[in-house]
CSV table of C-alpha atoms in Angstrom, one decimal:
chain,number,residue,atom,x,y,z
D,30,MET,CA,-18.1,37.4,6.0
D,31,PHE,CA,-16.2,37.9,2.8
D,32,SER,CA,-12.8,38.4,4.8
D,33,TYR,CA,-13.4,35.2,6.6
D,34,LEU,CA,-14.0,33.1,3.5
D,35,ARG,CA,-10.9,34.6,1.9
D,36,LYS,CA,-8.9,33.8,4.9
D,37,ARG,CA,-10.2,30.1,5.0
D,38,PHE,CA,-9.4,30.0,1.1
D,39,THR,CA,-5.9,31.2,1.5
D,40,SER,CA,-5.3,28.8,4.4
D,41,HIS,CA,-6.5,25.9,2.2
D,42,ILE,CA,-4.2,27.1,-0.7
D,43,ARG,CA,-1.4,27.2,1.6
D,44,ASP,CA,-2.1,23.8,3.1
D,45,CYS,CA,-2.4,22.3,-0.4
D,46,SER,CA,0.8,23.7,-1.5
D,47,ARG,CA,2.7,22.4,1.6
D,48,ARG,CA,1.2,18.9,1.3
D,49,ARG,CA,3.9,16.4,1.3
D,50,ALA,CA,3.9,13.3,-0.8
D,51,ARG,CA,3.5,10.1,1.3
D,52,LEU,CA,5.0,6.7,0.5
D,53,VAL,CA,2.5,4.9,2.8
D,54,SER,CA,-1.0,6.5,3.4
D,55,LYS,CA,-2.6,6.6,6.9
D,56,ASP,CA,-4.5,3.5,6.2
D,57,GLY,CA,-1.4,1.3,5.1
D,58,ARG,CA,-1.6,1.5,1.3
D,59,CYS,CA,1.8,2.2,-0.5
D,60,ASN,CA,1.6,5.2,-2.8
D,61,ILE,CA,4.1,4.0,-5.7
D,62,GLU,CA,3.9,3.1,-9.1
D,63,PHE,CA,6.2,1.2,-11.5
D,64,GLY,CA,7.3,2.6,-14.9
D,65,ASN,CA,9.2,1.2,-17.9
D,66,VAL,CA,9.0,-2.3,-16.6
D,67,GLU,CA,11.0,-4.5,-19.2
D,68,GLN,CA,9.1,-7.8,-18.3
D,69,SER,CA,5.8,-8.4,-19.9
D,70,ARG,CA,2.5,-8.3,-18.1
D,71,PHE,CA,2.1,-12.0,-18.9
D,72,VAL,CA,4.6,-12.8,-16.3
D,73,PHE,CA,1.8,-12.2,-13.7
D,74,LEU,CA,-0.1,-15.2,-15.2
D,75,ILE,CA,2.6,-17.5,-14.0
D,76,ASP,CA,1.6,-16.8,-10.6
D,77,ILE,CA,-2.1,-16.8,-11.3
D,78,TRP,CA,-3.2,-17.7,-7.7
D,79,THR,CA,-1.6,-14.5,-6.4
D,80,THR,CA,-2.7,-12.3,-9.2
D,81,ILE,CA,-6.3,-13.6,-8.5
D,82,LEU,CA,-6.0,-12.8,-4.8
D,83,ASP,CA,-4.7,-9.2,-5.3
D,84,LEU,CA,-7.5,-8.4,-7.7
D,85,ARG,CA,-10.3,-6.1,-6.5
D,86,TRP,CA,-13.7,-7.6,-5.8
D,87,ARG,CA,-15.4,-6.2,-8.9
D,88,TYR,CA,-12.7,-7.7,-11.1
D,89,LYS,CA,-12.6,-11.0,-9.1
D,90,MET,CA,-16.4,-11.5,-9.4
D,91,THR,CA,-16.2,-10.6,-13.2
D,92,ILE,CA,-13.7,-13.4,-13.6
D,93,PHE,CA,-15.6,-15.7,-11.4
D,94,ILE,CA,-18.9,-15.2,-13.4
D,95,SER,CA,-17.1,-15.2,-17.0
D,96,ALA,CA,-15.3,-18.5,-16.1
D,97,PHE,CA,-18.5,-20.4,-15.3
D,98,LEU,CA,-20.5,-18.8,-18.1
D,99,GLY,CA,-17.6,-19.2,-20.6
D,100,SER,CA,-17.0,-22.9,-19.7
D,101,TRP,CA,-20.9,-23.6,-20.0
D,102,PHE,CA,-21.2,-21.9,-23.4
D,103,LEU,CA,-18.0,-23.4,-24.8
D,104,PHE,CA,-19.1,-27.0,-23.8
D,105,GLY,CA,-22.6,-26.1,-25.0
D,106,LEU,CA,-21.1,-25.5,-28.4
D,107,LEU,CA,-19.3,-28.8,-28.3
D,108,TRP,CA,-22.5,-30.7,-27.3
D,109,TYR,CA,-24.2,-29.0,-30.2
D,110,VAL,CA,-21.5,-30.2,-32.7
D,111,VAL,CA,-21.6,-33.6,-31.4
D,112,ALA,CA,-25.5,-33.7,-32.0
D,113,TYR,CA,-24.9,-32.2,-35.3
D,114,ILE,CA,-22.2,-34.5,-36.6
D,115,HIS,CA,-24.4,-37.5,-35.5
D,116,LYS,CA,-27.5,-36.0,-37.1
D,117,ASP,CA,-29.4,-36.1,-33.7
D,118,LEU,CA,-30.9,-32.6,-34.4
D,119,PRO,CA,-34.7,-32.4,-35.3
D,120,GLU,CA,-33.6,-30.6,-38.8
D,121,PHE,CA,-32.2,-34.0,-39.9
D,122,ASN,CA,-35.4,-35.7,-39.5
D,123,PRO,CA,-33.9,-38.8,-37.6
D,124,SER,CA,-35.7,-42.2,-37.9
D,125,ILE,CA,-37.7,-43.6,-35.0
D,126,ASN,CA,-34.9,-46.2,-34.4
D,127,HIS,CA,-32.2,-43.7,-34.3
D,128,THR,CA,-30.3,-43.6,-31.1
D,129,PRO,CA,-28.9,-40.1,-30.4
D,130,CYS,CA,-25.6,-39.4,-28.5
D,131,VAL,CA,-27.5,-37.2,-26.1
D,132,GLU,CA,-31.2,-37.5,-25.8
D,133,ASN,CA,-33.4,-34.5,-26.0
D,134,ILE,CA,-31.0,-31.9,-27.7
D,135,ASN,CA,-32.9,-30.0,-30.1
D,136,GLY,CA,-30.7,-27.0,-30.6
D,137,LEU,CA,-28.1,-24.7,-29.2
D,138,THR,CA,-30.4,-23.7,-26.2
D,139,SER,CA,-30.9,-27.3,-25.1
D,140,ALA,CA,-27.1,-28.1,-25.7
D,141,PHE,CA,-26.2,-25.0,-23.3
D,142,LEU,CA,-28.7,-26.4,-20.6
D,143,PHE,CA,-27.2,-29.7,-20.8
D,144,SER,CA,-23.8,-28.4,-20.5
D,145,LEU,CA,-24.9,-26.5,-17.4
D,146,GLU,CA,-26.5,-29.6,-15.9
D,147,THR,CA,-23.4,-31.7,-16.5
D,148,GLN,CA,-20.9,-29.2,-15.1
D,149,VAL,CA,-22.8,-28.3,-12.0
D,150,THR,CA,-24.1,-31.9,-11.5
D,151,ILE,CA,-27.6,-30.9,-11.3
D,152,GLY,CA,-29.0,-34.0,-13.4
D,153,TYR,CA,-32.7,-33.3,-14.0
D,154,GLY,CA,-32.8,-36.6,-15.9
D,155,PHE,CA,-34.5,-35.3,-18.9
D,156,ARG,CA,-31.3,-34.9,-21.0
D,157,CYS,CA,-28.7,-37.7,-20.7
D,158,VAL,CA,-25.7,-39.3,-22.6
D,159,THR,CA,-26.3,-42.7,-24.2
D,160,GLU,CA,-23.6,-45.3,-25.0
D,161,GLN,CA,-24.0,-44.7,-28.8
D,162,CYS,CA,-21.1,-42.1,-29.1
D,163,ALA,CA,-17.7,-42.6,-27.5
D,164,THR,CA,-16.9,-38.9,-28.2
D,165,ALA,CA,-19.9,-37.8,-26.1
D,166,ILE,CA,-18.9,-40.0,-23.3
D,167,PHE,CA,-15.2,-38.7,-23.5
D,168,LEU,CA,-16.6,-35.1,-23.6
D,169,LEU,CA,-18.9,-35.8,-20.6
D,170,ILE,CA,-15.8,-37.0,-18.5
D,171,PHE,CA,-13.6,-34.1,-19.8
D,172,GLN,CA,-16.3,-31.5,-18.7
D,173,SER,CA,-16.8,-33.0,-15.3
D,174,ILE,CA,-13.1,-32.9,-14.4
D,175,LEU,CA,-12.8,-29.4,-15.8
D,176,GLY,CA,-15.8,-28.2,-13.9
D,177,VAL,CA,-14.5,-29.5,-10.7
D,178,ILE,CA,-11.1,-27.8,-11.2
D,179,ILE,CA,-12.8,-24.4,-12.1
D,180,ASN,CA,-15.2,-24.7,-9.2
D,181,SER,CA,-12.2,-25.6,-6.7
D,182,PHE,CA,-10.1,-22.9,-7.9
D,183,MET,CA,-12.7,-20.0,-8.0
D,184,CYS,CA,-14.4,-21.0,-4.7
D,185,GLY,CA,-11.0,-21.3,-3.1
D,186,ALA,CA,-9.9,-18.0,-4.4
D,187,ILE,CA,-13.0,-16.3,-3.0
D,188,LEU,CA,-12.6,-18.1,0.4
D,189,ALA,CA,-8.9,-17.1,0.5
D,190,LYS,CA,-9.8,-13.5,-0.3
D,191,ILE,CA,-12.5,-13.3,2.5
D,192,SER,CA,-10.2,-14.8,5.0
D,193,ARG,CA,-7.1,-12.8,4.1
D,194,SER,CA,-5.5,-11.2,7.2
D,195,LYS,CA,-5.5,-7.7,5.3
D,196,ASN,CA,-9.1,-7.4,6.7
D,197,ARG,CA,-8.0,-8.1,10.2
D,198,ALA,CA,-5.6,-5.4,10.0
D,199,LYS,CA,-8.3,-2.9,9.6
D,200,THR,CA,-9.5,-3.5,13.2
D,201,ILE,CA,-5.9,-2.2,14.4
D,202,THR,CA,-5.7,1.7,14.5
D,203,PHE,CA,-3.0,4.1,15.3
D,204,SER,CA,-3.4,7.6,16.7
D,205,LYS,CA,-3.7,10.3,14.2
D,206,ASN,CA,-0.6,12.2,15.5
D,207,ALA,CA,2.7,11.3,17.1
D,208,VAL,CA,3.8,13.4,20.0
D,209,ILE,CA,7.3,14.2,21.6
D,210,SER,CA,7.5,14.6,25.3
D,211,LYS,CA,9.3,13.4,28.2
D,212,ARG,CA,8.8,10.0,29.5
D,213,GLY,CA,11.0,8.5,32.5
D,214,GLY,CA,13.3,11.5,32.4
D,215,LYS,CA,13.9,11.0,28.6
D,216,LEU,CA,12.8,12.8,25.5
D,217,CYS,CA,10.6,10.2,23.6
D,218,LEU,CA,8.4,10.2,20.5
D,219,LEU,CA,5.2,8.4,21.3
D,220,ILE,CA,2.6,6.8,19.2
D,221,ARG,CA,-0.7,5.2,20.4
D,222,VAL,CA,-2.1,1.9,18.9
D,223,ALA,CA,-5.3,0.0,19.8
D,224,ASN,CA,-6.7,-3.4,18.8
D,225,LEU,CA,-10.6,-3.0,18.3
D,226,ARG,CA,-11.3,-6.6,18.8
D,227,LYS,CA,-11.1,-8.6,22.0
D,228,SER,CA,-9.3,-11.4,20.1
D,229,LEU,CA,-5.5,-11.0,20.5
D,230,LEU,CA,-2.7,-10.8,17.8
D,231,ILE,CA,-0.1,-13.4,18.9
D,232,GLY,CA,3.6,-12.5,18.8
D,233,SER,CA,3.1,-8.9,18.0
D,234,HIS,CA,6.3,-7.0,17.0
D,235,ILE,CA,6.4,-3.1,16.4
D,236,TYR,CA,9.1,-1.5,14.6
D,237,GLY,CA,9.5,1.7,12.3
D,238,LYS,CA,11.4,3.0,9.2
D,239,LEU,CA,12.3,6.7,8.8
D,240,LEU,CA,12.4,7.5,5.2
D,241,LYS,CA,14.1,10.6,4.0
D,242,THR,CA,16.4,11.9,1.3
D,243,THR,CA,20.1,11.7,2.2
D,244,ILE,CA,23.4,12.6,0.4
D,245,THR,CA,26.3,10.3,0.8
D,246,PRO,CA,29.9,11.4,1.1
D,247,GLU,CA,30.4,10.4,-2.5
D,248,GLY,CA,27.7,12.9,-3.6
D,249,GLU,CA,25.1,10.5,-4.5
D,250,THR,CA,21.5,11.4,-3.6
D,251,ILE,CA,19.3,8.5,-2.0
D,252,ILE,CA,15.8,9.0,-2.3
D,253,LEU,CA,13.6,7.2,0.3
D,254,ASP,CA,16.7,6.1,2.4
D,255,GLN,CA,15.5,3.9,5.2
D,256,VAL,CA,16.6,4.3,8.8
D,257,ASN,CA,15.7,1.8,11.5
D,258,ILE,CA,13.5,3.2,14.3
D,259,GLU,CA,13.3,1.1,17.5
D,260,PHE,CA,10.1,1.4,19.4
D,261,ILE,CA,9.7,0.2,23.0
D,262,VAL,CA,6.7,-0.7,25.2
D,263,ASP,CA,7.0,-0.8,28.9
D,264,ALA,CA,6.5,-4.6,28.7
D,265,GLY,CA,8.9,-5.0,25.7
D,266,ASN,CA,8.3,-4.5,22.0
D,267,GLU,CA,7.8,-8.4,21.4
D,268,ASN,CA,4.9,-10.6,22.5
D,269,LEU,CA,2.6,-7.9,23.4
D,270,PHE,CA,-0.5,-8.3,25.6
D,271,PHE,CA,-2.4,-6.4,23.0
D,272,ILE,CA,-6.0,-6.4,24.7
D,273,SER,CA,-5.9,-2.6,25.5
D,274,PRO,CA,-4.4,0.3,23.8
D,275,LEU,CA,-0.7,0.7,24.0
D,276,THR,CA,1.6,3.7,23.9
D,277,ILE,CA,4.8,2.8,22.2
D,278,TYR,CA,7.9,5.2,22.3
D,279,HIS,CA,11.1,5.8,20.7
D,280,ILE,CA,13.8,7.3,22.9
D,281,ILE,CA,15.5,10.2,21.3
D,282,ASP,CA,19.2,9.7,22.4
D,283,LYS,CA,22.4,10.4,20.4
D,284,ASN,CA,21.8,7.5,18.2
D,285,SER,CA,18.2,8.6,17.0
D,286,PRO,CA,17.8,10.5,13.8
D,287,PHE,CA,15.4,12.9,15.8
D,288,PHE,CA,18.3,13.9,18.0
D,289,HIS,CA,19.4,17.0,16.0
D,290,MET,CA,15.6,18.1,15.5
D,291,ALA,CA,14.1,20.9,17.6
D,292,ALA,CA,10.6,22.1,18.0
D,293,GLU,CA,11.2,25.2,15.9
D,294,THR,CA,12.9,23.2,13.0
D,295,ILE,CA,10.9,19.9,13.0
D,296,LEU,CA,8.3,21.4,10.4
D,297,GLN,CA,11.1,22.2,8.0
D,298,GLN,CA,12.4,18.6,8.0
D,299,ASP,CA,11.6,16.3,5.1
D,300,PHE,CA,10.9,12.9,6.3
D,301,GLU,CA,8.2,10.2,6.7
D,302,LEU,CA,7.9,8.0,9.7
D,303,VAL,CA,6.4,4.5,8.7
D,304,VAL,CA,5.3,2.4,11.6
D,305,PHE,CA,4.7,-1.4,11.3
D,306,LEU,CA,2.9,-3.8,13.7
D,307,ASP,CA,3.3,-7.6,12.7
D,308,GLY,CA,1.4,-10.3,14.5
D,309,THR,CA,-0.5,-13.5,14.2
D,310,VAL,CA,-4.2,-13.7,14.1
D,311,GLU,CA,-5.5,-15.7,16.9
D,312,ALA,CA,-8.5,-17.1,15.1
D,313,THR,CA,-7.0,-18.1,11.8
D,314,SER,CA,-3.2,-18.4,12.7
D,315,ALA,CA,-2.5,-16.2,9.6
D,316,THR,CA,0.1,-13.5,9.9
D,317,CYS,CA,-0.9,-9.8,9.3
D,318,GLN,CA,0.9,-6.6,9.1
D,319,VAL,CA,-0.5,-3.1,9.9
D,320,ARG,CA,1.1,0.2,8.6
D,321,THR,CA,0.7,3.8,8.9
D,322,SER,CA,2.8,6.8,8.5
D,323,TYR,CA,3.5,10.3,10.0
D,324,ILE,CA,4.9,13.4,8.3
D,325,PRO,CA,6.5,16.3,10.2
D,326,GLU,CA,3.1,18.2,10.3
D,327,GLU,CA,1.6,15.2,12.2
D,328,VAL,CA,4.4,15.0,14.9
D,329,LEU,CA,3.5,17.4,17.8
D,330,TRP,CA,6.3,18.6,19.9
D,331,GLY,CA,5.5,19.0,23.5
D,332,TYR,CA,2.4,17.2,23.9
D,333,ARG,CA,1.3,13.8,25.5
D,334,PHE,CA,-1.7,11.5,25.0
D,335,ALA,CA,-4.8,12.0,27.3
D,336,PRO,CA,-5.6,8.9,29.5
D,337,ILE,CA,-8.3,6.6,28.1
D,338,VAL,CA,-8.4,3.8,30.4
D,339,SER,CA,-10.4,3.8,33.5
D,340,LYS,CA,-12.1,1.5,36.0
D,341,THR,CA,-15.8,1.2,36.5
D,342,LYS,CA,-17.8,0.7,39.7
D,343,GLU,CA,-18.3,-2.9,38.6
D,344,GLY,CA,-14.5,-3.5,38.5
D,345,LYS,CA,-14.3,-3.5,34.7
D,346,TYR,CA,-11.8,-1.7,32.7
D,347,ARG,CA,-13.2,0.8,30.3
D,348,VAL,CA,-11.5,2.2,27.2
D,349,ASP,CA,-12.7,5.6,26.1
D,350,PHE,CA,-11.8,5.9,22.2
D,351,GLN,CA,-13.1,9.5,22.1
D,352,ASN,CA,-9.8,10.5,23.7
D,353,PHE,CA,-7.7,8.0,21.7
D,354,SER,CA,-5.9,10.6,19.5
D,355,LYS,CA,-6.6,13.5,21.9
D,356,THR,CA,-3.3,15.2,23.1
D,357,VAL,CA,-2.5,17.4,26.0
D,358,ALA,CA,0.2,20.1,26.2
D,359,VAL,CA,3.0,19.6,28.6
D,360,GLU,CA,6.3,21.2,29.4
D,361,THR,CA,8.9,19.7,27.1
D,362,PRO,CA,12.6,20.8,26.3
D,363,HIS,CA,12.6,22.3,22.8
D,364,CYS,CA,15.5,19.8,21.7
D,365,ALA,CA,17.0,16.8,22.6
D,366,PHE,CA,20.6,18.2,22.8
D,367,CYS,CA,19.4,20.8,25.4
D,368,LEU,CA,17.9,18.1,27.7
D,369,TYR,CA,21.3,16.2,27.6
D,370,ASN,CA,23.3,19.2,28.3
D,371,GLU,CA,21.2,20.0,31.2
D,372,LYS,CA,21.5,16.5,32.6
D,373,GLU,CA,25.3,16.6,32.2
D,374,ALA,CA,25.4,20.1,33.9
D,375,LYS,CA,23.5,18.7,36.9
D,376,ALA,CA,25.6,15.6,37.0
D,377,LYS,CA,28.8,17.7,37.2
D,378,GLU,CA,27.5,19.9,40.0
D,379,LYS,CA,27.1,16.7,42.2
D,380,LYS,CA,30.7,15.5,41.5
D,381,GLY,CA,34.1,17.0,42.2
D,382,PHE,CA,36.7,17.6,39.6
D,383,ASP,CA,40.5,18.1,40.2
D,384,ASN,CA,42.1,21.0,38.4
D,385,PRO,CA,45.5,19.9,37.0
D,386,GLY,CA,46.8,23.5,36.7
D,387,PHE,CA,46.3,24.1,40.3
D,388,VAL,CA,49.6,24.3,42.5
D,389,LEU,CA,49.8,24.6,46.2
D,390,SER,CA,52.5,26.8,47.4
D,391,GLU,CA,53.5,27.2,50.8
D,392,VAL,CA,54.4,30.6,52.4
D,393,SER,CA,57.0,30.6,55.2
D,394,GLU,CA,56.0,32.8,58.2
D,395,THR,CA,58.7,34.9,60.0
D,396,SER,CA,58.4,36.0,63.6
D,397,ASP,CA,60.5,39.1,63.0
D,398,THR,CA,58.8,42.3,62.8
D,399,LYS,CA,60.4,45.4,61.6
D,400,MET,CA,59.4,48.6,63.1
């Protein structure tokens, strides 16, 4: 038992030491931070709408509640000041013929309640503005307009936050691993993607970026250098009919960055494959982008995905997501270079080639025979 635990602990320590840094997590979040930014953080207030939308829900709700409570309390103070200046409060012992600016304001609490009733247009009818003070009438108009602006902005921000296509992207899932195997006689890198909703993504487009560290001929080291990776679906990589899981694949040819990798050396490589799916949400017509990434440990050489689509007796098509990321070992060349050499050798066997160094010489035959 002790040896088993020690083996598991050693394996866990080894895995943690080999863990690679990701730029994009499996759920699409970017693992990057900015340091020593010269511009002040107040520049984000210029685009306050985007800043509010990007905030997390706990901060957004804090701002939402603070905006309303703060405006109610601020205008409550102003109504109290108006009543205090006009000597409408009971502490001034107003006469019976005295007409207050706002009736039934007896202190700060009642001023706060009147501010709340004014801004949210409740209108209980117990407290109201009279025509005695122009200042009170102006304050009433100003608070009503400002209340509408605050209400429209905050409610619009919450509605936009709820309806963001970022939430729709969570119902698009990629396979846990990518696989490399033969497809159509070519060595390909394959990834499976599925739409968990029955509503479609219109105009979907799939592409990838290979992130790696490269050194230029001038000796410059470029971290996170991006190389385009073209993915193909049998029906084309644009305007996908994304109603059932699709298997996208990248052909590993001589122009592919995976061409010089092999089954024995892929784990020693330092790269991150980021896959993107762009599309338009059918229900809201908003565009969304789904991202995921694969590191060398998540690329399985010599495997293919298990079938997941079957047909029932009732004539319906059934998708078994239990086998969505399941892989099956298949016979696969250990490198793309070997596969292409094998094809070239077979092609040469079927063709004839002239030997330019071959010379046909004729031998003259004589009928004389020497005894």
